[in-house]
């Protein structure tokens, strides 16, 4: 496509208005019917506008709402974590009962198709500029000023070409998104199949012993939560502290850690070793609380955090069988019951509850046989999941490359059906 008529200009040349809303009190559920709602900042996560991501406005604050969500505007996150700062999404319909908070902008344009601008905000060229001007006192909260936003530069074709590119990307990315959704459903089916294999192998027989978890353990360790640094402990002599997500979905991920400050003192007893059985006691998601996994291998020197338990099985208990038992449906049911009644700590698993969980154990020889069987069977399923996840990753890379190529004029989309 010829770029002879393209212009490299600052956004202020095409922006007609930038408005933000008001921070109001809201309920932890979305507005229904003709109720008023205020958008959450998550309404534009992933670069897609999700009107359902809102909070019902408190009755005492109804008169304070401002800036309704209207078609033709681009909603931009002006204050957020670095990852989500500047994330934007076009609004295609009017939502007169939804309003903006003060952390989101509604940007309107003149002489520019907001859909084209929306696609441009998905490119590396846009992200690089945003990250260059973002400011903040911590990495957890950054912001971009309206002045800096308006100075961001864009390569802009004529309005007709903008529309053609937006139409093309609407169509082609929808096809890729559908393919990704199909693959994600396949992953969910594989995970369901995996869970069924585990539950079938762990279905207790009459000869098995039913006992509380504490009776098959010599002890339970818990770590510390120091002020750690972003990055891996991959230098000689460096240590890291594990994150709670290191055992999500029953798989130990050694890279899920933060580097400890040099010289940080800790009890050597909380150092992680291969063969340890680790359980997450807390998580932002209730579905991940109580996640458990065995440490298969260690590429780093790591310690436990205070949000992780390490179980010390007795000699009569096989570590791998124990880890598989902590990934069973029966165990998950007990976790859900325990966290739902934890004195308001809905995402925390009390140690007292964990110790009392009902568990079933066959002889040590049978434990080892079942663990070996599950290692083999789930490895096959996990390989299929990894292959599918790789396919999804490639599809997302293809999507990103397509967007960049289209909005920069590298491919001619005019007349493409």
Tab-separated table of C-alpha atoms in Angstrom:
chain	number	residue	atom	x	y	z
A	1	UNK	CA	0.000	0.000	0.000
A	2	UNK	CA	1.333	3.445	-0.911
A	3	UNK	CA	1.995	5.639	2.117
A	4	UNK	CA	2.248	8.840	0.077
A	5	UNK	CA	-0.806	10.345	1.758
A	6	UNK	CA	0.025	9.192	5.290
A	7	UNK	CA	0.939	11.778	7.916
A	8	UNK	CA	2.996	11.412	11.064
A	9	UNK	CA	1.219	13.704	13.509
A	10	UNK	CA	0.641	14.118	17.268
A	11	UNK	CA	-2.703	12.911	18.579
A	12	UNK	CA	-3.655	16.470	19.545
A	13	UNK	CA	-4.154	17.218	15.844
A	14	UNK	CA	-7.082	14.786	15.656
A	15	UNK	CA	-8.433	14.682	19.234
A	16	UNK	CA	-11.534	16.783	19.780
A	17	UNK	CA	-12.028	16.036	23.493
A	18	UNK	CA	-10.606	14.112	26.447
A	19	UNK	CA	-12.980	13.608	29.365
A	20	UNK	CA	-12.747	11.653	32.585
A	21	UNK	CA	-15.454	10.698	35.016
A	22	UNK	CA	-15.835	10.883	38.770
A	23	UNK	CA	-14.736	8.456	41.442
A	24	UNK	CA	-17.934	7.336	43.185
A	25	UNK	CA	-18.876	4.651	45.664
A	26	UNK	CA	-20.323	1.520	44.162
A	27	UNK	CA	-21.549	-1.953	45.052
A	28	UNK	CA	-19.340	-4.984	44.271
A	29	UNK	CA	-21.804	-6.117	41.595
A	30	UNK	CA	-22.761	-4.700	38.185
A	31	UNK	CA	-25.746	-2.462	37.541
A	32	UNK	CA	-28.937	-4.157	36.383
A	33	UNK	CA	-31.808	-2.851	34.251
A	34	UNK	CA	-32.068	0.936	34.504
A	35	UNK	CA	-29.628	1.187	37.436
A	36	UNK	CA	-26.588	3.411	36.986
A	37	UNK	CA	-23.141	1.884	36.830
A	38	UNK	CA	-19.573	3.188	36.878
A	39	UNK	CA	-16.984	1.361	34.801
A	40	UNK	CA	-14.134	-0.523	36.411
A	41	UNK	CA	-10.674	0.030	34.953
A	42	UNK	CA	-10.828	-3.630	33.895
A	43	UNK	CA	-13.539	-2.671	31.376
A	44	UNK	CA	-10.797	-2.170	28.770
A	45	UNK	CA	-8.331	-4.888	29.782
A	46	UNK	CA	-7.066	-6.766	26.762
A	47	UNK	CA	-8.030	-3.868	24.502
A	48	UNK	CA	-11.677	-4.964	24.338
A	49	UNK	CA	-14.554	-2.938	25.787
A	50	UNK	CA	-16.530	-4.966	28.322
A	51	UNK	CA	-19.548	-2.972	29.568
A	52	UNK	CA	-20.360	-5.691	32.113
A	53	UNK	CA	-17.205	-4.673	34.002
A	54	UNK	CA	-18.951	-2.032	36.087
A	55	UNK	CA	-20.148	-1.382	39.627
A	56	UNK	CA	-23.650	-0.313	40.574
A	57	UNK	CA	-23.463	3.305	41.739
A	58	UNK	CA	-24.293	3.869	45.391
A	59	UNK	CA	-27.641	5.633	45.788
A	60	UNK	CA	-25.954	8.471	47.690
A	61	UNK	CA	-23.583	9.137	44.762
A	62	UNK	CA	-26.026	9.058	41.849
A	63	UNK	CA	-25.917	12.850	41.499
A	64	UNK	CA	-22.113	12.804	41.282
A	65	UNK	CA	-21.658	10.579	38.194
A	66	UNK	CA	-20.354	12.218	35.036
A	67	UNK	CA	-19.251	11.384	31.499
A	68	UNK	CA	-21.606	8.725	30.121
A	69	UNK	CA	-20.170	6.031	27.849
A	70	UNK	CA	-21.083	6.911	24.260
A	71	UNK	CA	-20.483	5.395	20.836
A	72	UNK	CA	-17.559	6.788	18.862
A	73	UNK	CA	-15.326	7.314	21.897
A	74	UNK	CA	-12.114	5.550	22.780
A	75	UNK	CA	-11.870	4.558	26.453
A	76	UNK	CA	-8.270	4.851	27.692
A	77	UNK	CA	-6.813	3.729	31.032
A	78	UNK	CA	-4.887	6.781	32.253
A	79	UNK	CA	-3.854	5.368	35.652
A	80	UNK	CA	-3.048	1.729	36.274
A	81	UNK	CA	-0.237	-0.775	36.634
A	82	UNK	CA	2.433	-0.460	33.963
A	83	UNK	CA	0.983	-3.460	32.130
A	84	UNK	CA	-2.472	-1.898	31.809
A	85	UNK	CA	-1.580	1.797	31.572
A	86	UNK	CA	-2.744	3.269	28.264
A	87	UNK	CA	-4.795	0.198	27.345
A	88	UNK	CA	-7.691	1.368	25.178
A	89	UNK	CA	-10.889	0.107	23.573
A	90	UNK	CA	-13.395	1.640	21.169
A	91	UNK	CA	-17.049	2.001	22.160
A	92	UNK	CA	-19.429	1.057	19.352
A	93	UNK	CA	-22.776	1.668	21.101
A	94	UNK	CA	-24.246	4.184	23.529
A	95	UNK	CA	-24.472	3.151	27.180
A	96	UNK	CA	-26.338	6.076	28.760
A	97	UNK	CA	-26.577	4.319	32.143
A	98	UNK	CA	-22.826	3.686	32.369
A	99	UNK	CA	-20.329	6.341	33.428
A	100	UNK	CA	-16.583	6.722	33.604
A	101	UNK	CA	-14.504	6.736	36.797
A	102	UNK	CA	-11.706	9.249	37.155
A	103	UNK	CA	-9.076	6.704	36.051
A	104	UNK	CA	-10.520	6.291	32.569
A	105	UNK	CA	-10.668	8.804	29.717
A	106	UNK	CA	-13.240	9.037	26.953
A	107	UNK	CA	-11.378	10.359	23.903
A	108	UNK	CA	-13.220	11.575	20.798
A	109	UNK	CA	-11.722	12.448	17.423
A	110	UNK	CA	-12.208	14.653	14.384
A	111	UNK	CA	-11.063	13.512	10.953
A	112	UNK	CA	-10.100	10.103	12.290
A	113	UNK	CA	-11.910	6.788	12.617
A	114	UNK	CA	-11.867	5.812	16.324
A	115	UNK	CA	-11.747	2.157	15.288
A	116	UNK	CA	-8.465	2.770	13.439
A	117	UNK	CA	-7.049	4.598	16.458
A	118	UNK	CA	-8.206	1.706	18.623
A	119	UNK	CA	-6.283	-0.800	16.477
A	120	UNK	CA	-3.221	1.449	16.553
A	121	UNK	CA	-3.229	1.320	20.376
A	122	UNK	CA	-2.628	-2.445	20.082
A	123	UNK	CA	0.758	-1.925	18.388
A	124	UNK	CA	4.261	-1.855	19.825
A	125	UNK	CA	4.723	1.666	18.440
A	126	UNK	CA	1.952	2.919	20.731
A	127	UNK	CA	3.021	0.870	23.760
A	128	UNK	CA	6.614	2.078	23.467
A	129	UNK	CA	5.517	5.716	23.496
A	130	UNK	CA	3.190	5.202	26.464
A	131	UNK	CA	5.856	3.472	28.534
A	132	UNK	CA	8.348	6.241	27.714
A	133	UNK	CA	6.164	8.945	29.287
A	134	UNK	CA	4.429	7.083	32.123
A	135	UNK	CA	5.275	8.229	35.634
A	136	UNK	CA	4.571	7.040	39.155
A	137	UNK	CA	6.064	6.548	42.567
A	138	UNK	CA	5.883	2.750	42.276
A	139	UNK	CA	5.678	0.071	39.598
A	140	UNK	CA	2.264	-0.924	40.945
A	141	UNK	CA	0.637	2.365	39.947
A	142	UNK	CA	1.624	4.497	36.970
A	143	UNK	CA	-0.160	7.309	35.158
A	144	UNK	CA	0.048	9.295	31.947
A	145	UNK	CA	-0.770	12.978	31.753
A	146	UNK	CA	-3.257	14.314	29.238
A	147	UNK	CA	-0.530	16.519	27.784
A	148	UNK	CA	1.813	13.585	27.202
A	149	UNK	CA	-1.009	11.501	25.753
A	150	UNK	CA	-1.861	14.200	23.228
A	151	UNK	CA	1.788	14.393	22.139
A	152	UNK	CA	1.923	10.700	21.191
A	153	UNK	CA	2.581	10.429	17.469
A	154	UNK	CA	0.646	8.338	14.972
A	155	UNK	CA	1.045	7.512	11.273
A	156	UNK	CA	-2.390	8.410	9.910
A	157	UNK	CA	-3.752	7.661	6.425
A	158	UNK	CA	-6.786	9.313	4.843
A	159	UNK	CA	-10.210	8.603	6.414
A	160	UNK	CA	-11.239	6.143	3.683
A	161	UNK	CA	-8.097	4.075	4.195
A	162	UNK	CA	-8.572	4.205	7.956
A	163	UNK	CA	-12.032	2.720	7.552
A	164	UNK	CA	-10.782	0.012	5.183
A	165	UNK	CA	-8.040	-1.003	7.603
A	166	UNK	CA	-10.439	-1.037	10.558
A	167	UNK	CA	-12.954	-3.165	8.619
A	168	UNK	CA	-10.208	-5.588	7.584
A	169	UNK	CA	-8.897	-5.970	11.121
A	170	UNK	CA	-12.381	-6.326	12.590
A	171	UNK	CA	-12.986	-9.221	10.224
A	172	UNK	CA	-9.602	-10.968	10.302
A	173	UNK	CA	-8.998	-10.717	14.046
A	174	UNK	CA	-12.510	-12.058	14.684
A	175	UNK	CA	-11.522	-15.191	12.749
A	176	UNK	CA	-8.339	-15.589	14.760
A	177	UNK	CA	-10.188	-14.930	18.034
A	178	UNK	CA	-12.729	-17.628	17.172
A	179	UNK	CA	-9.907	-20.082	16.514
A	180	UNK	CA	-8.256	-19.176	19.821
A	181	UNK	CA	-11.543	-19.644	21.698
A	182	UNK	CA	-11.940	-23.110	20.159
A	183	UNK	CA	-8.447	-24.072	21.284
A	184	UNK	CA	-9.080	-22.695	24.770
A	185	UNK	CA	-12.201	-24.851	25.007
A	186	UNK	CA	-10.074	-27.823	23.968
A	187	UNK	CA	-7.670	-27.073	26.808
A	188	UNK	CA	-10.541	-26.958	29.286
A	189	UNK	CA	-11.752	-30.346	28.029
A	190	UNK	CA	-8.265	-31.772	28.447
A	191	UNK	CA	-8.080	-30.400	31.985
A	192	UNK	CA	-11.444	-31.967	32.776
A	193	UNK	CA	-10.175	-35.255	31.378
A	194	UNK	CA	-7.023	-34.946	33.503
A	195	UNK	CA	-9.079	-34.324	36.635
A	196	UNK	CA	-11.238	-37.357	35.860
A	197	UNK	CA	-8.143	-39.575	35.489
A	198	UNK	CA	-6.804	-38.368	38.842
A	199	UNK	CA	-10.112	-38.841	40.650
A	200	UNK	CA	-10.627	-42.327	39.205
A	201	UNK	CA	-7.169	-43.471	40.299
A	202	UNK	CA	-7.651	-42.037	43.797
A	203	UNK	CA	-11.140	-43.432	44.409
A	204	UNK	CA	-10.660	-45.102	47.813
A	205	UNK	CA	-11.204	-48.812	48.303
A	206	UNK	CA	-12.434	-50.424	51.520
A	207	UNK	CA	-8.867	-51.527	52.306
A	208	UNK	CA	-7.591	-47.929	52.322
A	209	UNK	CA	-7.074	-46.016	55.556
A	210	UNK	CA	-9.179	-42.888	56.104
A	211	UNK	CA	-7.458	-40.360	58.338
A	212	UNK	CA	-6.857	-36.668	58.903
A	213	UNK	CA	-4.003	-35.179	56.905
A	214	UNK	CA	-2.076	-34.305	60.080
A	215	UNK	CA	-1.742	-38.016	60.927
A	216	UNK	CA	0.360	-38.752	57.813
A	217	UNK	CA	2.698	-35.793	58.336
A	218	UNK	CA	5.693	-35.166	60.558
A	219	UNK	CA	5.170	-31.445	60.268
A	220	UNK	CA	4.235	-28.417	58.178
A	221	UNK	CA	6.630	-25.570	57.399
A	222	UNK	CA	5.752	-22.007	56.499
A	223	UNK	CA	8.049	-19.320	55.136
A	224	UNK	CA	8.425	-15.555	55.319
A	225	UNK	CA	7.373	-12.669	53.089
A	226	UNK	CA	10.233	-10.193	52.828
A	227	UNK	CA	10.429	-7.153	50.583
A	228	UNK	CA	11.698	-8.834	47.434
A	229	UNK	CA	12.877	-7.463	44.117
A	230	UNK	CA	11.420	-7.993	40.662
A	231	UNK	CA	13.477	-10.424	38.629
A	232	UNK	CA	14.895	-13.917	38.973
A	233	UNK	CA	17.551	-15.138	41.369
A	234	UNK	CA	19.746	-16.241	38.467
A	235	UNK	CA	23.091	-14.839	39.594
A	236	UNK	CA	25.707	-16.720	41.633
A	237	UNK	CA	24.838	-16.574	45.323
A	238	UNK	CA	21.378	-15.121	44.710
A	239	UNK	CA	18.263	-16.399	46.502
A	240	UNK	CA	14.594	-15.982	45.671
A	241	UNK	CA	11.299	-16.262	47.543
A	242	UNK	CA	8.509	-18.261	45.915
A	243	UNK	CA	5.268	-16.614	44.816
A	244	UNK	CA	1.935	-18.199	45.697
A	245	UNK	CA	1.355	-18.998	42.021
A	246	UNK	CA	4.329	-21.359	41.921
A	247	UNK	CA	2.024	-24.383	42.392
A	248	UNK	CA	-1.070	-23.282	40.485
A	249	UNK	CA	-2.976	-26.160	38.852
A	250	UNK	CA	-0.758	-28.760	40.503
A	251	UNK	CA	2.454	-27.942	38.627
A	252	UNK	CA	5.560	-26.517	40.301
A	253	UNK	CA	6.968	-23.527	38.426
A	254	UNK	CA	10.399	-22.544	39.771
A	255	UNK	CA	10.417	-19.249	37.836
A	256	UNK	CA	7.462	-18.031	39.893
A	257	UNK	CA	9.616	-16.238	42.448
A	258	UNK	CA	11.119	-12.866	43.319
A	259	UNK	CA	14.764	-12.172	44.010
A	260	UNK	CA	15.712	-11.594	47.650
A	261	UNK	CA	17.871	-8.581	48.520
A	262	UNK	CA	21.542	-9.529	48.796
A	263	UNK	CA	22.419	-10.581	52.305
A	264	UNK	CA	18.816	-11.081	53.426
A	265	UNK	CA	18.921	-13.305	56.552
A	266	UNK	CA	16.587	-16.318	56.699
A	267	UNK	CA	16.306	-19.641	58.482
A	268	UNK	CA	17.959	-22.329	56.294
A	269	UNK	CA	15.102	-24.640	57.290
A	270	UNK	CA	12.739	-22.812	54.867
A	271	UNK	CA	14.987	-23.408	51.849
A	272	UNK	CA	13.120	-25.353	49.162
A	273	UNK	CA	14.437	-28.760	48.073
A	274	UNK	CA	13.549	-31.174	45.291
A	275	UNK	CA	10.824	-33.580	46.423
A	276	UNK	CA	9.106	-31.023	48.672
A	277	UNK	CA	5.291	-30.976	48.633
A	278	UNK	CA	4.138	-27.350	48.597
A	279	UNK	CA	0.613	-26.012	49.148
A	280	UNK	CA	-0.616	-22.463	48.507
A	281	UNK	CA	-2.579	-21.130	51.466
A	282	UNK	CA	-3.729	-17.892	49.798
A	283	UNK	CA	-4.512	-16.564	46.352
A	284	UNK	CA	-6.408	-13.822	44.580
A	285	UNK	CA	-8.611	-16.549	43.103
A	286	UNK	CA	-10.544	-18.985	45.321
A	287	UNK	CA	-10.045	-21.661	42.663
A	288	UNK	CA	-6.288	-21.514	43.215
A	289	UNK	CA	-6.248	-21.493	47.020
A	290	UNK	CA	-4.909	-24.823	48.231
A	291	UNK	CA	-3.084	-25.575	44.969
A	292	UNK	CA	-0.430	-28.200	45.601
A	293	UNK	CA	2.528	-29.645	43.731
A	294	UNK	CA	5.736	-31.561	44.271
A	295	UNK	CA	9.038	-29.827	43.504
A	296	UNK	CA	10.306	-31.738	40.488
A	297	UNK	CA	13.507	-29.792	39.894
A	298	UNK	CA	15.190	-26.601	41.021
A	299	UNK	CA	17.072	-24.196	38.784
A	300	UNK	CA	17.307	-21.531	41.506
A	301	UNK	CA	17.964	-21.268	45.224
A	302	UNK	CA	14.569	-20.570	46.763
A	303	UNK	CA	12.803	-20.199	50.092
A	304	UNK	CA	9.155	-20.508	51.114
A	305	UNK	CA	6.966	-17.436	51.498
A	306	UNK	CA	4.492	-17.110	54.364
A	307	UNK	CA	1.672	-17.844	51.934
A	308	UNK	CA	3.002	-21.320	51.221
A	309	UNK	CA	2.968	-24.494	53.316
A	310	UNK	CA	5.491	-27.304	52.919
A	311	UNK	CA	4.174	-30.687	54.026
A	312	UNK	CA	6.577	-33.186	55.581
A	313	UNK	CA	5.144	-36.669	54.933
A	314	UNK	CA	5.972	-39.574	57.228
A	315	UNK	CA	7.894	-42.582	55.924
A	316	UNK	CA	4.625	-44.446	55.444
A	317	UNK	CA	3.422	-41.770	53.014
A	318	UNK	CA	4.723	-41.416	49.461
A	319	UNK	CA	5.337	-37.768	48.586
A	320	UNK	CA	4.099	-38.118	45.025
A	321	UNK	CA	0.919	-39.886	46.106
A	322	UNK	CA	0.335	-37.154	48.675
A	323	UNK	CA	0.754	-34.484	46.004
A	324	UNK	CA	-1.719	-36.248	43.718
A	325	UNK	CA	-4.199	-36.583	46.597
A	326	UNK	CA	-3.968	-32.814	47.054
A	327	UNK	CA	-5.089	-32.418	43.434
A	328	UNK	CA	-8.187	-34.577	43.714
A	329	UNK	CA	-11.807	-33.498	43.559
A	330	UNK	CA	-12.381	-34.631	47.146
A	331	UNK	CA	-9.579	-32.377	48.334
A	332	UNK	CA	-10.868	-29.377	46.334
A	333	UNK	CA	-14.312	-29.749	47.915
A	334	UNK	CA	-12.747	-29.537	51.364
A	335	UNK	CA	-10.685	-26.497	50.341
A	336	UNK	CA	-13.779	-24.645	49.143
A	337	UNK	CA	-15.582	-25.402	52.401
A	338	UNK	CA	-12.598	-24.278	54.459
A	339	UNK	CA	-12.070	-20.930	52.756
A	340	UNK	CA	-15.777	-20.062	52.675
A	341	UNK	CA	-15.886	-20.150	56.459
A	342	UNK	CA	-12.547	-18.527	57.245
A	343	UNK	CA	-13.774	-15.479	59.200
A	344	UNK	CA	-13.955	-13.182	56.204
A	345	UNK	CA	-10.666	-14.344	54.679
A	346	UNK	CA	-12.416	-15.797	51.647
A	347	UNK	CA	-9.155	-16.505	49.820
A	348	UNK	CA	-7.155	-17.936	52.695
A	349	UNK	CA	-6.786	-21.570	53.758
A	350	UNK	CA	-6.313	-21.833	57.554
A	351	UNK	CA	-3.628	-24.294	58.642
A	352	UNK	CA	-5.990	-25.778	61.233
A	353	UNK	CA	-8.477	-26.661	58.474
A	354	UNK	CA	-5.791	-28.131	56.206
A	355	UNK	CA	-4.461	-30.361	58.989
A	356	UNK	CA	-7.939	-31.756	59.559
A	357	UNK	CA	-8.750	-32.604	55.929
A	358	UNK	CA	-9.963	-36.173	55.430
A	359	UNK	CA	-7.538	-38.196	53.311
A	360	UNK	CA	-7.453	-41.806	52.074
A	361	UNK	CA	-4.253	-43.859	51.816
A	362	UNK	CA	-3.568	-47.410	50.617
A	363	UNK	CA	-0.370	-49.305	51.440
A	364	UNK	CA	2.939	-47.595	50.633
A	365	UNK	CA	3.525	-49.967	47.719
A	366	UNK	CA	0.086	-49.164	46.280
A	367	UNK	CA	0.671	-45.439	46.784
A	368	UNK	CA	3.819	-45.651	44.684
A	369	UNK	CA	2.080	-47.652	41.969
A	370	UNK	CA	-0.797	-45.168	41.705
A	371	UNK	CA	1.561	-42.186	41.716
A	372	UNK	CA	3.619	-43.701	38.880
A	373	UNK	CA	0.444	-44.385	36.901
A	374	UNK	CA	-0.779	-40.813	37.324
A	375	UNK	CA	2.640	-39.413	36.421
A	376	UNK	CA	2.469	-41.351	33.136
A	377	UNK	CA	-1.165	-40.672	32.238
A	378	UNK	CA	-1.215	-36.986	33.083
A	379	UNK	CA	2.102	-36.405	31.277
A	380	UNK	CA	0.391	-37.423	28.032
A	381	UNK	CA	-2.511	-35.061	28.652
A	382	UNK	CA	-0.189	-32.266	29.740
A	383	UNK	CA	1.741	-32.622	26.477
A	384	UNK	CA	-1.474	-32.072	24.514
A	385	UNK	CA	-2.246	-29.015	26.633
A	386	UNK	CA	1.251	-27.593	26.056
A	387	UNK	CA	0.934	-28.132	22.299
A	388	UNK	CA	-2.445	-26.399	22.267
A	389	UNK	CA	-1.130	-23.505	24.360
A	390	UNK	CA	1.728	-23.119	21.895
A	391	UNK	CA	-0.780	-23.027	19.030
A	392	UNK	CA	-2.677	-20.267	20.852
A	393	UNK	CA	0.556	-18.344	21.438
A	394	UNK	CA	1.390	-18.509	17.722
A	395	UNK	CA	-2.145	-17.401	16.827
A	396	UNK	CA	-1.806	-14.380	19.134
A	397	UNK	CA	1.557	-13.548	17.598
A	398	UNK	CA	-0.048	-13.771	14.149
A	399	UNK	CA	-2.861	-11.488	15.343
A	400	UNK	CA	-0.415	-8.908	16.692
A	401	UNK	CA	1.694	-8.991	13.527
A	402	UNK	CA	-1.420	-8.594	11.383
A	403	UNK	CA	-2.538	-5.526	13.320
A	404	UNK	CA	0.878	-3.894	13.017
A	405	UNK	CA	1.154	-4.652	9.313
A	406	UNK	CA	-2.314	-3.248	8.609
A	407	UNK	CA	-2.121	-0.007	10.623
A	408	UNK	CA	1.339	0.802	9.245
A	409	UNK	CA	0.367	0.189	5.617
A	410	UNK	CA	2.679	-2.778	5.125
A	411	UNK	CA	-0.211	-4.696	3.572
A	412	UNK	CA	-2.818	-3.315	1.195
A	413	UNK	CA	-6.241	-4.151	2.586
A	414	UNK	CA	-8.305	-2.123	0.108
A	415	UNK	CA	-10.730	-4.321	-1.744
A	416	UNK	CA	-9.897	-7.374	0.402
A	417	UNK	CA	-13.120	-9.266	1.087
